[in-house]
Rosetta silent file (secondary structure, phi, psi, omega in degrees, C-alpha in Angstrom):
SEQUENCE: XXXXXXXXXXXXXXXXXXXXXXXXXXXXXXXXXXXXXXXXXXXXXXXXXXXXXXXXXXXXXXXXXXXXXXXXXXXXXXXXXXXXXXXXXXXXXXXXXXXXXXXXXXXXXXXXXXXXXXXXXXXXXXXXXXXXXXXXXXXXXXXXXXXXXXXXXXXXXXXXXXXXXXXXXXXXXXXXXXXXXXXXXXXXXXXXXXX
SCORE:     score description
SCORE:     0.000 S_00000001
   1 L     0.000  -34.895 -166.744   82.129  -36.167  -14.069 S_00000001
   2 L   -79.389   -1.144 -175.865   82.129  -37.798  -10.964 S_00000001
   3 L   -97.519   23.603 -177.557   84.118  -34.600   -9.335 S_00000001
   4 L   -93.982  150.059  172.018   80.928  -32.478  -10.110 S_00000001
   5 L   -89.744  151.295 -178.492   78.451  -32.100   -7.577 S_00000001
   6 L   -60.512   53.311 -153.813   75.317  -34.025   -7.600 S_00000001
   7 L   -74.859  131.452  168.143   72.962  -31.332   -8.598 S_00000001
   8 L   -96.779  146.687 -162.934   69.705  -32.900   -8.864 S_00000001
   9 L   -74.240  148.219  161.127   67.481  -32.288  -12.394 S_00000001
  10 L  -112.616  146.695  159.673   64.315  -30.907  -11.657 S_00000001
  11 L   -19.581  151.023 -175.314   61.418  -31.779  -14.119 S_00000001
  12 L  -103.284   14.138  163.077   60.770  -30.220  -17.159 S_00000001
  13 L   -76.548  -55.102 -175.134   57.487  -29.433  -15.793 S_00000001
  14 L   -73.694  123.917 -164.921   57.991  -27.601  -13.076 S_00000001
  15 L   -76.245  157.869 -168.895   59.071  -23.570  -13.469 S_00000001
  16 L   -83.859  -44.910 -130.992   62.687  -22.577  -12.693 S_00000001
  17 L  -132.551  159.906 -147.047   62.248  -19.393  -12.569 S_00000001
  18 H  -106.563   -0.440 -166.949   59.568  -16.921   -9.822 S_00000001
  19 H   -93.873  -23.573 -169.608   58.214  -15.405  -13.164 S_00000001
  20 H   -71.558  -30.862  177.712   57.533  -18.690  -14.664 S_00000001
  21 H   -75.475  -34.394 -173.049   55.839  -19.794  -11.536 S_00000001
  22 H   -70.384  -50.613  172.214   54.006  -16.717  -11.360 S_00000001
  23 H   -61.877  -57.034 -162.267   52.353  -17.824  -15.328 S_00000001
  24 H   -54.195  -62.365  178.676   51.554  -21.098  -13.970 S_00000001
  25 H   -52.297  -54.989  165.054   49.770  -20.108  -11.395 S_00000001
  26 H   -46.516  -33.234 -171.553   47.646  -17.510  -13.477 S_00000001
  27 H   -80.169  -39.227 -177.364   47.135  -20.101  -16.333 S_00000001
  28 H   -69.610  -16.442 -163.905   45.985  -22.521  -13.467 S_00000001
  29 H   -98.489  -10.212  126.270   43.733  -19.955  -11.677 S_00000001
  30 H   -44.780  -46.295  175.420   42.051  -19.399  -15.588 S_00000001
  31 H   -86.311  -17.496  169.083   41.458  -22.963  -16.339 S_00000001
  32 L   -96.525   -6.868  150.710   39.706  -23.329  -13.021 S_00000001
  33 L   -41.590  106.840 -169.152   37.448  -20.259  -13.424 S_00000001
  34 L   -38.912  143.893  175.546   34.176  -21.082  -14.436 S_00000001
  35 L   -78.801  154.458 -169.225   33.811  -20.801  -18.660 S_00000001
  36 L  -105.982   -2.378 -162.335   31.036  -18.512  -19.165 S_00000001
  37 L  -115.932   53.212  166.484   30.044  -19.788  -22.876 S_00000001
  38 L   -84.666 -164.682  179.828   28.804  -22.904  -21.313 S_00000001
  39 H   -52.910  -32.177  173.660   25.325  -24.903  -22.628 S_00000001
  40 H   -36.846  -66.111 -147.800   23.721  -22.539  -19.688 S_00000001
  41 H   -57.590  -48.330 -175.957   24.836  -19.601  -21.415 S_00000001
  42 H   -69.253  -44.698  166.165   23.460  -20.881  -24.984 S_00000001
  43 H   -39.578  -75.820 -175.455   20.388  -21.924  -23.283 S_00000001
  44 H   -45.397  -36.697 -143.782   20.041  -18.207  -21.781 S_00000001
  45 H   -87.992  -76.782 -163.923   21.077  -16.710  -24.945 S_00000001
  46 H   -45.023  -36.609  167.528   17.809  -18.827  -26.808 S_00000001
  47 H   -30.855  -81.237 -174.743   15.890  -17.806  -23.846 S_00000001
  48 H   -29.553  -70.519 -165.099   16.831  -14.379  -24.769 S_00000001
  49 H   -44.536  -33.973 -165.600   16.081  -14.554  -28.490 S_00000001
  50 H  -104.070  -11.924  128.835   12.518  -15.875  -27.749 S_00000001
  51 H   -41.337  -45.253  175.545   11.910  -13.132  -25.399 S_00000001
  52 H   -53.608  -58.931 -155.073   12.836  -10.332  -28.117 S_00000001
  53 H   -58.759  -47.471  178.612   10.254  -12.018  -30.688 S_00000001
  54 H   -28.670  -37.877  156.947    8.215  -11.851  -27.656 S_00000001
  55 L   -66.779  -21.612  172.361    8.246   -8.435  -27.916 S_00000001
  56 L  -102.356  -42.033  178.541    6.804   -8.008  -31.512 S_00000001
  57 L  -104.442  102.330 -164.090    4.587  -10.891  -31.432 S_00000001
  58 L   -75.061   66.134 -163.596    3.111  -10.182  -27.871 S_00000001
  59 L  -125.924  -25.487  161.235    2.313  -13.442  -26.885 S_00000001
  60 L  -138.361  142.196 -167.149    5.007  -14.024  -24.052 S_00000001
  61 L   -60.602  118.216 -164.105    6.005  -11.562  -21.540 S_00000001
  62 H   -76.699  -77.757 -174.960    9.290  -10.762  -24.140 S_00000001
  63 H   -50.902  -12.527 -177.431   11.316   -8.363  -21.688 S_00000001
  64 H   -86.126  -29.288  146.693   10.838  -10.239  -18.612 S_00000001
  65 H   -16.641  -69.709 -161.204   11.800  -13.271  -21.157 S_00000001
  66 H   -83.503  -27.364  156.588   15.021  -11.306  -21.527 S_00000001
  67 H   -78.627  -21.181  179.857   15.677  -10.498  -17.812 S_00000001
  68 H   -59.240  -44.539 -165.252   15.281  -14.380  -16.897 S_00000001
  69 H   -40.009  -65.890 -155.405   17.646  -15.215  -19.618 S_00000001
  70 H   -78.407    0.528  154.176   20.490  -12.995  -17.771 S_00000001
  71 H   -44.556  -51.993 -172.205   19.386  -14.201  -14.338 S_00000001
  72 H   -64.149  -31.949 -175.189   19.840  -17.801  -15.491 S_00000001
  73 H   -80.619  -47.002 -167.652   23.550  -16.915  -16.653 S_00000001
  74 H   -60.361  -40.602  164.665   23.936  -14.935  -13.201 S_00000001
  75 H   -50.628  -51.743 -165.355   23.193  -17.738  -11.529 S_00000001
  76 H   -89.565   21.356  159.374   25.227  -20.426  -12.996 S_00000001
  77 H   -96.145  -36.720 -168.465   28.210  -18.175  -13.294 S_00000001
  78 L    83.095 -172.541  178.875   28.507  -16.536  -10.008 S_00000001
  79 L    28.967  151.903  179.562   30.525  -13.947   -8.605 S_00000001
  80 L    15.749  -63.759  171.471   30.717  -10.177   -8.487 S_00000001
  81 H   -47.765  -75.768  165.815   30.414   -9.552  -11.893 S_00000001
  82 H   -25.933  -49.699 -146.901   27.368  -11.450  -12.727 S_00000001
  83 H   -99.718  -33.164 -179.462   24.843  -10.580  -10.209 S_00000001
  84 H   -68.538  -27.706  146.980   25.718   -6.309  -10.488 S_00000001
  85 H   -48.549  -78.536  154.303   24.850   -7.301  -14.080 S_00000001
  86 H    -7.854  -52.440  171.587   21.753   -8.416  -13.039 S_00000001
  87 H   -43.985  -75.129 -169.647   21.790   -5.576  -10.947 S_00000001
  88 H   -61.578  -30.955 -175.586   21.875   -3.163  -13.651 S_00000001
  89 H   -88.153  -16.934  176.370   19.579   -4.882  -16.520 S_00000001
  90 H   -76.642  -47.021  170.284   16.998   -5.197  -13.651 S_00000001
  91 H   -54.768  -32.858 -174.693   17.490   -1.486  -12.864 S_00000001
  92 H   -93.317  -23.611  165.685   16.734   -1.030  -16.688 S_00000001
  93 H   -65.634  -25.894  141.881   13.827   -3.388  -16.796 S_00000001
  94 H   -54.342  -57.102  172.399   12.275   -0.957  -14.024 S_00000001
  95 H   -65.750  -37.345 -172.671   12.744    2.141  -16.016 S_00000001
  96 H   -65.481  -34.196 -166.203   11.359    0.252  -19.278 S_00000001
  97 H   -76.353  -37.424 -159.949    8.194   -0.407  -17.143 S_00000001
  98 H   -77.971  -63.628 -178.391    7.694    3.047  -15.632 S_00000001
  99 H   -57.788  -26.888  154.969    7.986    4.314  -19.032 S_00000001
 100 H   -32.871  -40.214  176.465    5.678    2.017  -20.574 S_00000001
 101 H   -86.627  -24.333  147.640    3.046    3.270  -18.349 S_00000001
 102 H    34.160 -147.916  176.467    3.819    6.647  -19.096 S_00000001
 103 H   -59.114  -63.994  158.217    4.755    7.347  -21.941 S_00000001
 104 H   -38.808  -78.561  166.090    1.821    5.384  -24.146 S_00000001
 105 H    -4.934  -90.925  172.638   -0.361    5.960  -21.204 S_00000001
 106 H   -29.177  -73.128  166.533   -0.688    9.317  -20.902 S_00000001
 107 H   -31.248  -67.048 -154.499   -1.151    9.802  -24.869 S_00000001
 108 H   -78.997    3.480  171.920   -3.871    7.519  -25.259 S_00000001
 109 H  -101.694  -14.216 -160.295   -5.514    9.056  -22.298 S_00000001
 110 H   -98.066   -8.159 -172.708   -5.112   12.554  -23.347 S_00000001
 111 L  -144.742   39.498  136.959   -6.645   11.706  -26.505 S_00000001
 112 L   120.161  -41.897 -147.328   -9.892    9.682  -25.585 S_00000001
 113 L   -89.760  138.381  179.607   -8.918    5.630  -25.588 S_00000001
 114 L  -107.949 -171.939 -178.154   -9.806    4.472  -21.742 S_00000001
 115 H   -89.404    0.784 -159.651   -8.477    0.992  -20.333 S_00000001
 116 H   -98.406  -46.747 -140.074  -11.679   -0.536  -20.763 S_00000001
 117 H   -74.126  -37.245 -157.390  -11.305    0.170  -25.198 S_00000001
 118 H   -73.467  -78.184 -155.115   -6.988   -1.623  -24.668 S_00000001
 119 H   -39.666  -29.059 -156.242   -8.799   -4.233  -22.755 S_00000001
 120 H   -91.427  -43.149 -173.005  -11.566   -5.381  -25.314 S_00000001
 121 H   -39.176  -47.350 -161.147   -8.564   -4.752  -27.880 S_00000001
 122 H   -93.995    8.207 -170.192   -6.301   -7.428  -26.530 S_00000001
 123 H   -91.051  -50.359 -161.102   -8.992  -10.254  -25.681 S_00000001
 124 H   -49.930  -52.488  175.942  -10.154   -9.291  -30.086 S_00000001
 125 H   -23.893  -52.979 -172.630   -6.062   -9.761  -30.166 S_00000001
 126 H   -66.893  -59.070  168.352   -6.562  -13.007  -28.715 S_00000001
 127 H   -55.425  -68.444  178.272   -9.749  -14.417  -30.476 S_00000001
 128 H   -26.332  -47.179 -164.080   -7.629  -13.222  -33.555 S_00000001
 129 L   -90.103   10.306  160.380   -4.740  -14.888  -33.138 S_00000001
 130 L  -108.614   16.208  174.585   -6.638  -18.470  -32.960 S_00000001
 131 L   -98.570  -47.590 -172.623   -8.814  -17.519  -35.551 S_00000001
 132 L  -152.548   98.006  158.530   -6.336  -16.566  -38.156 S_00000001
 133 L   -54.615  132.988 -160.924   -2.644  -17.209  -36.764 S_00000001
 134 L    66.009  -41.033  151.928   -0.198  -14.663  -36.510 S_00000001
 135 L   -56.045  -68.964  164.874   -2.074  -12.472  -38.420 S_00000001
 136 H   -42.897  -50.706 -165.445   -5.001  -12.297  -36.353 S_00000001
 137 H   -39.597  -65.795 -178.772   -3.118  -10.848  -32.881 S_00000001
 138 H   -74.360  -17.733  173.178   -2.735   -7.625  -34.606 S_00000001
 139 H   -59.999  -57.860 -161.455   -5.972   -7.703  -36.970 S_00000001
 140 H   -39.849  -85.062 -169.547   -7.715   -8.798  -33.772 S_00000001
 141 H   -66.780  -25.472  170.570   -6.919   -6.170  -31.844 S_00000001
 142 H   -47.842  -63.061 -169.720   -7.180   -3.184  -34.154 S_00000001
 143 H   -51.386  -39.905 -145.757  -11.270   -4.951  -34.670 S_00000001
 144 H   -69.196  -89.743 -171.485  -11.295   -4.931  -30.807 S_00000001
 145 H   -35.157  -41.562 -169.410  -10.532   -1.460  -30.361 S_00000001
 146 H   -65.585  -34.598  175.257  -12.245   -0.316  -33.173 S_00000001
 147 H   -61.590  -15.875 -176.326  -15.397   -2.446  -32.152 S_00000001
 148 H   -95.923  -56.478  167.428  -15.360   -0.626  -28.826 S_00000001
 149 H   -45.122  -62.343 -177.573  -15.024    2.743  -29.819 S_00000001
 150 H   -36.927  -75.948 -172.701  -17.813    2.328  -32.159 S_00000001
 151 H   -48.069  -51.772  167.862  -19.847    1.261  -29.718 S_00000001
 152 H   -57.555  -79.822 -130.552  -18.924    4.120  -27.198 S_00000001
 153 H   -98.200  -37.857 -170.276  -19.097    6.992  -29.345 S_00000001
 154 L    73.920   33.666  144.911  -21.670    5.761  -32.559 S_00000001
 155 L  -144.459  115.450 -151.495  -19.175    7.226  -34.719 S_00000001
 156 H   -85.638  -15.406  146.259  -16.891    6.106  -37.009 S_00000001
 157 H   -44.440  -77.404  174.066  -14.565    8.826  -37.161 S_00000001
 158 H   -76.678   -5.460  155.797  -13.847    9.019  -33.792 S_00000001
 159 H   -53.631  -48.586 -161.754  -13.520    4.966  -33.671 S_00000001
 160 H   -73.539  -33.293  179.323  -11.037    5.193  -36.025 S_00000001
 161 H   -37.770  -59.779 -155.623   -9.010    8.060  -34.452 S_00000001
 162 H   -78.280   14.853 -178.875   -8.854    6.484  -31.267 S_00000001
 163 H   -84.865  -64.031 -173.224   -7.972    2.852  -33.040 S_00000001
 164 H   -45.869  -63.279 -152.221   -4.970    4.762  -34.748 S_00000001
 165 H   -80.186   -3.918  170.079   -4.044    6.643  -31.291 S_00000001
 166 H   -76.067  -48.612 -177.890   -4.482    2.863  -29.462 S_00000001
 167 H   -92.366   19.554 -178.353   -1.762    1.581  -32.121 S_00000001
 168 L   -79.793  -21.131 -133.000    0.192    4.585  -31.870 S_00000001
 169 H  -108.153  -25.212 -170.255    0.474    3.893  -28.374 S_00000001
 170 H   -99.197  -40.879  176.456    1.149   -0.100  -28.735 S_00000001
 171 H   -58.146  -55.377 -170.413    4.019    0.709  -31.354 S_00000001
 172 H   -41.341  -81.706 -177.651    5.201    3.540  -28.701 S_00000001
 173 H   -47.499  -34.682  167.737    5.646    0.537  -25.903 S_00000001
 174 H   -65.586  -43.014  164.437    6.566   -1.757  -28.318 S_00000001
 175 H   -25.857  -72.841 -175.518    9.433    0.389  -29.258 S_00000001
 176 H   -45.741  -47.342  166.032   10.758    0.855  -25.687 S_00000001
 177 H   -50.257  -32.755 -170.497   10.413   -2.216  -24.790 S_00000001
 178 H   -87.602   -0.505 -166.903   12.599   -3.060  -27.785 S_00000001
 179 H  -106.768  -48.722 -171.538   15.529   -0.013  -26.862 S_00000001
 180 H   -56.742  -68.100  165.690   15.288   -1.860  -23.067 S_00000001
 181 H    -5.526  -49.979 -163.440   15.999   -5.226  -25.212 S_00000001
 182 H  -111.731   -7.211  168.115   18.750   -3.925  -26.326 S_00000001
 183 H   -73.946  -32.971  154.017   20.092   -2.077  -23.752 S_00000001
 184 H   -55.430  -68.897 -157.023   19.844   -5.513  -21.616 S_00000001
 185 H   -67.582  -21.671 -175.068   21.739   -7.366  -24.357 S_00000001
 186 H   -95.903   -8.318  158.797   24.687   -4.787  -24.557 S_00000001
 187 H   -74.573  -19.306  169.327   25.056   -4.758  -20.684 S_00000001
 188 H   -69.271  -32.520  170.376   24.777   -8.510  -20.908 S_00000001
 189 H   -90.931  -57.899  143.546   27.501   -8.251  -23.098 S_00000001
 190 H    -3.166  -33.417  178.373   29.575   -6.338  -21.388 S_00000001
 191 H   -81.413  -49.031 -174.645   29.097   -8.725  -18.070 S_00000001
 192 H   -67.920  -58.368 -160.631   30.138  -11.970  -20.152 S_00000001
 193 H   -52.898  -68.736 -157.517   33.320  -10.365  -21.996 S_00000001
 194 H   -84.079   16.986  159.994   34.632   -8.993  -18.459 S_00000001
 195 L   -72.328    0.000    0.000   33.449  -11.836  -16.609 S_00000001
């Protein structure tokens, strides 16, 4: 033994080998990458969720709800990835708007209901929903409109048409709004997986 040379042991930590060193370093430059499914993220996520309802019970701006959420992730994640996400659900959150005004728009102008009839609709929305919760917002406005119409025209025909072509017109936005929703959350998903 003693006519061997004195090769000194290295650790059983350290790799031997340029491929082994080559893992380490990847597995270390992974564990020091931010995690993306931290309490933020879950936070953003409820954000989100409460933003959707927002959209069906109209009570908080839902989609804008639903762009903070992935702002709030873009922030506390960083890098590349994140913020052209942001980029893109903002970009969609633009288009969701233009068509809202529109699409709905247009119809409900083309067939009689002014902005004055949506306005008195959503403050009866409003009175509804403290008068009789949850219920009320949409009873509310459907009286609203209808009470306005009425009043414009003196006829109860054409109240009701244009009540019907007012909630044609609030399902119509509500829709879109709910295809942007979802068009947000699968780009959102898409940013977290390859981030």
């Amino acid at each position: 033994m003693r006519g061997e040379s004195a090769r000194p042991q290295l650790p059983s930590t350290l790799p031997s080998t340029s491929a082994e060193r080559h893992r380490r370093v990847l597995t270390l430059a992974v564990e020091a990458s931010p995690d993306p499914t931290t309490a933020v993220l879950w936070f953003a996520v409820a954000i989100y969720v409460v933003g959707v309802l927002g959209i069906v019970i109209p009570v908080l701006p839902g989609l804008l709800m639903c762009v903070g959420a992935v702002l709030l992730w873009a922030i506390e994640t960083q890098g590349t990835i994140a913020w052209v996400t942001l980029g893109v659900v903002v970009v969609i959150y633009a288009i969701c708007l233009t068509l809202q005004f529109l699409v709905p728009g247009r119809r409900m102008k083309r067939e009689g209901v002014g902005g004055l009839t949506l306005a008195l609709g959503v403050v009866g929305a409003v009175i509804g929903f403290f008068v009789i919760p949850v219920v009320g917002l949409p009873a509310g406005f459907v009286l609203g409109v209808f009470a306005a119409e009425y009043v414009r025209y003196q006829d109860l025909d054409r109240a009701w048409q244009a009540t019907k072509s007012a909630l044609r017109g609030v399902l119509q936005s509500m829709g879109i709004e709910l295809g942007a929703s979802l068009l947000i959350a699968l780009t959102w998903t898409v940013g977290i997986l390859v981030h």
